[in-house]
Amino acid sequence: LGLGMELAIVLRSAIRESVKGSAREFLGKDSYEFGDLGLEADRRVKAAVAEMRGKSEYELGDLSKALDQIAKDEVCKLAGKEP
């Protein structure tokens, strides 16, 4: 193998290990199973939306209501009115 190919192999390995480390940090666990990233992202988004709505748990429709309120508040700010 040439030097360029060897560097590519080393770089690929470094990137793979970095992604694995990031996934472990994001998931909070050492092993990965198919679908874990999507499930964790879903859990985090639902928790953030529930927090925005002042609730302990996400319910269907909360995201739409939160986005609606944000949009209304921004329109009020642009119009110079109190939200």
mmCIF file with all atom_site columns, C-alpha atoms in Angstrom:
data_model
loop_
_atom_site.group_PDB
_atom_site.id
_atom_site.type_symbol
_atom_site.label_atom_id
_atom_site.label_alt_id
_atom_site.label_comp_id
_atom_site.label_asym_id
_atom_site.label_entity_id
_atom_site.label_seq_id
_atom_site.pdbx_PDB_ins_code
_atom_site.Cartn_x
_atom_site.Cartn_y
_atom_site.Cartn_z
_atom_site.occupancy
_atom_site.B_iso_or_equiv
_atom_site.pdbx_formal_charge
_atom_site.auth_seq_id
_atom_site.auth_comp_id
_atom_site.auth_asym_id
_atom_site.auth_atom_id
_atom_site.pdbx_PDB_model_num
ATOM 1  C CA . LEU A 1 1  ? 0.000   0.000  0.000  1.00 0.00 ? 1  LEU A CA 1
ATOM 2  C CA . GLY A 1 2  ? 1.097   3.498  -0.668 1.00 0.00 ? 2  GLY A CA 1
ATOM 3  C CA . LEU A 1 3  ? 1.426   6.229  1.926  1.00 0.00 ? 3  LEU A CA 1
ATOM 4  C CA . GLY A 1 4  ? -1.817  7.874  0.789  1.00 0.00 ? 4  GLY A CA 1
ATOM 5  C CA . MET A 1 5  ? -3.778  4.653  1.199  1.00 0.00 ? 5  MET A CA 1
ATOM 6  C CA . GLU A 1 6  ? -2.291  4.007  4.631  1.00 0.00 ? 6  GLU A CA 1
ATOM 7  C CA . LEU A 1 7  ? -3.218  7.542  5.728  1.00 0.00 ? 7  LEU A CA 1
ATOM 8  C CA . ALA A 1 8  ? -6.759  6.996  4.428  1.00 0.00 ? 8  ALA A CA 1
ATOM 9  C CA . ILE A 1 9  ? -7.047  3.798  6.482  1.00 0.00 ? 9  ILE A CA 1
ATOM 10 C CA . VAL A 1 10 ? -5.798  5.552  9.621  1.00 0.00 ? 10 VAL A CA 1
ATOM 11 C CA . LEU A 1 11 ? -8.154  8.502  9.031  1.00 0.00 ? 11 LEU A CA 1
ATOM 12 C CA . ARG A 1 12 ? -11.128 6.194  8.463  1.00 0.00 ? 12 ARG A CA 1
ATOM 13 C CA . SER A 1 13 ? -10.349 4.363  11.694 1.00 0.00 ? 13 SER A CA 1
ATOM 14 C CA . ALA A 1 14 ? -10.026 7.636  13.628 1.00 0.00 ? 14 ALA A CA 1
ATOM 15 C CA . ILE A 1 15 ? -13.350 8.890  12.275 1.00 0.00 ? 15 ILE A CA 1
ATOM 16 C CA . ARG A 1 16 ? -15.072 5.598  13.102 1.00 0.00 ? 16 ARG A CA 1
ATOM 17 C CA . GLU A 1 17 ? -13.792 5.703  16.690 1.00 0.00 ? 17 GLU A CA 1
ATOM 18 C CA . SER A 1 18 ? -14.832 9.342  17.043 1.00 0.00 ? 18 SER A CA 1
ATOM 19 C CA . VAL A 1 19 ? -18.354 8.546  15.829 1.00 0.00 ? 19 VAL A CA 1
ATOM 20 C CA . LYS A 1 20 ? -18.544 5.578  18.204 1.00 0.00 ? 20 LYS A CA 1
ATOM 21 C CA . GLY A 1 21 ? -17.473 7.814  21.097 1.00 0.00 ? 21 GLY A CA 1
ATOM 22 C CA . SER A 1 22 ? -20.029 10.460 20.171 1.00 0.00 ? 22 SER A CA 1
ATOM 23 C CA . ALA A 1 23 ? -22.778 7.839  19.910 1.00 0.00 ? 23 ALA A CA 1
ATOM 24 C CA . ARG A 1 24 ? -21.826 6.380  23.301 1.00 0.00 ? 24 ARG A CA 1
ATOM 25 C CA . GLU A 1 25 ? -21.936 9.856  24.833 1.00 0.00 ? 25 GLU A CA 1
ATOM 26 C CA . PHE A 1 26 ? -25.282 10.690 23.193 1.00 0.00 ? 26 PHE A CA 1
ATOM 27 C CA . LEU A 1 27 ? -26.873 7.372  24.137 1.00 0.00 ? 27 LEU A CA 1
ATOM 28 C CA . GLY A 1 28 ? -25.346 7.111  27.593 1.00 0.00 ? 28 GLY A CA 1
ATOM 29 C CA . LYS A 1 29 ? -24.410 3.483  27.021 1.00 0.00 ? 29 LYS A CA 1
ATOM 30 C CA . ASP A 1 30 ? -21.481 1.554  25.597 1.00 0.00 ? 30 ASP A CA 1
ATOM 31 C CA . SER A 1 31 ? -23.255 -0.679 23.102 1.00 0.00 ? 31 SER A CA 1
ATOM 32 C CA . TYR A 1 32 ? -25.299 0.348  20.094 1.00 0.00 ? 32 TYR A CA 1
ATOM 33 C CA . GLU A 1 33 ? -28.282 -1.477 18.673 1.00 0.00 ? 33 GLU A CA 1
ATOM 34 C CA . PHE A 1 34 ? -30.099 -0.553 15.475 1.00 0.00 ? 34 PHE A CA 1
ATOM 35 C CA . GLY A 1 35 ? -32.571 2.242  16.170 1.00 0.00 ? 35 GLY A CA 1
ATOM 36 C CA . ASP A 1 36 ? -30.947 3.489  19.386 1.00 0.00 ? 36 ASP A CA 1
ATOM 37 C CA . LEU A 1 37 ? -30.048 6.898  17.955 1.00 0.00 ? 37 LEU A CA 1
ATOM 38 C CA . GLY A 1 38 ? -33.575 7.521  16.688 1.00 0.00 ? 38 GLY A CA 1
ATOM 39 C CA . LEU A 1 39 ? -35.154 6.421  19.945 1.00 0.00 ? 39 LEU A CA 1
ATOM 40 C CA . GLU A 1 40 ? -32.832 8.627  21.994 1.00 0.00 ? 40 GLU A CA 1
ATOM 41 C CA . ALA A 1 41 ? -33.446 11.626 19.738 1.00 0.00 ? 41 ALA A CA 1
ATOM 42 C CA . ASP A 1 42 ? -37.208 11.048 20.028 1.00 0.00 ? 42 ASP A CA 1
ATOM 43 C CA . ARG A 1 43 ? -36.957 10.830 23.820 1.00 0.00 ? 43 ARG A CA 1
ATOM 44 C CA . ARG A 1 44 ? -34.947 14.060 24.030 1.00 0.00 ? 44 ARG A CA 1
ATOM 45 C CA . VAL A 1 45 ? -37.243 16.014 21.703 1.00 0.00 ? 45 VAL A CA 1
ATOM 46 C CA . LYS A 1 46 ? -40.338 14.905 23.609 1.00 0.00 ? 46 LYS A CA 1
ATOM 47 C CA . ALA A 1 47 ? -38.727 15.854 26.924 1.00 0.00 ? 47 ALA A CA 1
ATOM 48 C CA . ALA A 1 48 ? -37.773 19.302 25.583 1.00 0.00 ? 48 ALA A CA 1
ATOM 49 C CA . VAL A 1 49 ? -41.274 19.921 24.193 1.00 0.00 ? 49 VAL A CA 1
ATOM 50 C CA . ALA A 1 50 ? -42.866 18.806 27.453 1.00 0.00 ? 50 ALA A CA 1
ATOM 51 C CA . GLU A 1 51 ? -40.587 21.214 29.317 1.00 0.00 ? 51 GLU A CA 1
ATOM 52 C CA . MET A 1 52 ? -41.537 24.041 26.944 1.00 0.00 ? 52 MET A CA 1
ATOM 53 C CA . ARG A 1 53 ? -45.194 23.345 27.685 1.00 0.00 ? 53 ARG A CA 1
ATOM 54 C CA . GLY A 1 54 ? -44.565 23.162 31.442 1.00 0.00 ? 54 GLY A CA 1
ATOM 55 C CA . LYS A 1 55 ? -45.539 19.499 31.600 1.00 0.00 ? 55 LYS A CA 1
ATOM 56 C CA . SER A 1 56 ? -43.839 16.476 33.090 1.00 0.00 ? 56 SER A CA 1
ATOM 57 C CA . GLU A 1 57 ? -44.589 14.289 30.067 1.00 0.00 ? 57 GLU A CA 1
ATOM 58 C CA . TYR A 1 58 ? -45.090 14.794 26.329 1.00 0.00 ? 58 TYR A CA 1
ATOM 59 C CA . GLU A 1 59 ? -48.561 14.327 24.883 1.00 0.00 ? 59 GLU A CA 1
ATOM 60 C CA . LEU A 1 60 ? -49.584 14.146 21.236 1.00 0.00 ? 60 LEU A CA 1
ATOM 61 C CA . GLY A 1 61 ? -50.111 17.678 19.910 1.00 0.00 ? 61 GLY A CA 1
ATOM 62 C CA . ASP A 1 62 ? -47.737 19.381 22.351 1.00 0.00 ? 62 ASP A CA 1
ATOM 63 C CA . LEU A 1 63 ? -45.199 20.206 19.635 1.00 0.00 ? 63 LEU A CA 1
ATOM 64 C CA . SER A 1 64 ? -47.846 21.871 17.469 1.00 0.00 ? 64 SER A CA 1
ATOM 65 C CA . LYS A 1 65 ? -49.103 23.885 20.433 1.00 0.00 ? 65 LYS A CA 1
ATOM 66 C CA . ALA A 1 66 ? -45.579 24.918 21.424 1.00 0.00 ? 66 ALA A CA 1
ATOM 67 C CA . LEU A 1 67 ? -44.715 26.012 17.873 1.00 0.00 ? 67 LEU A CA 1
ATOM 68 C CA . ASP A 1 68 ? -48.032 27.876 17.604 1.00 0.00 ? 68 ASP A CA 1
ATOM 69 C CA . GLN A 1 69 ? -47.294 29.774 20.807 1.00 0.00 ? 69 GLN A CA 1
ATOM 70 C CA . ILE A 1 70 ? -43.771 30.633 19.683 1.00 0.00 ? 70 ILE A CA 1
ATOM 71 C CA . ALA A 1 71 ? -45.092 31.942 16.360 1.00 0.00 ? 71 ALA A CA 1
ATOM 72 C CA . LYS A 1 72 ? -47.765 34.034 18.088 1.00 0.00 ? 72 LYS A CA 1
ATOM 73 C CA . ASP A 1 73 ? -45.224 35.482 20.526 1.00 0.00 ? 73 ASP A CA 1
ATOM 74 C CA . GLU A 1 74 ? -42.898 36.445 17.660 1.00 0.00 ? 74 GLU A CA 1
ATOM 75 C CA . VAL A 1 75 ? -45.731 38.130 15.752 1.00 0.00 ? 75 VAL A CA 1
ATOM 76 C CA . CYS A 1 76 ? -46.603 40.120 18.873 1.00 0.00 ? 76 CYS A CA 1
ATOM 77 C CA . LYS A 1 77 ? -42.971 41.210 19.228 1.00 0.00 ? 77 LYS A CA 1
ATOM 78 C CA . LEU A 1 78 ? -42.837 42.298 15.575 1.00 0.00 ? 78 LEU A CA 1
ATOM 79 C CA . ALA A 1 79 ? -46.097 44.203 16.002 1.00 0.00 ? 79 ALA A CA 1
ATOM 80 C CA . GLY A 1 80 ? -44.789 45.888 19.143 1.00 0.00 ? 80 GLY A CA 1
ATOM 81 C CA . LYS A 1 81 ? -47.378 44.294 21.380 1.00 0.00 ? 81 LYS A CA 1
ATOM 82 C CA . GLU A 1 82 ? -47.017 42.262 24.535 1.00 0.00 ? 82 GLU A CA 1
ATOM 83 C CA . PRO A 1 83 ? -47.227 38.496 23.966 1.00 0.00 ? 83 PRO A CA 1
#
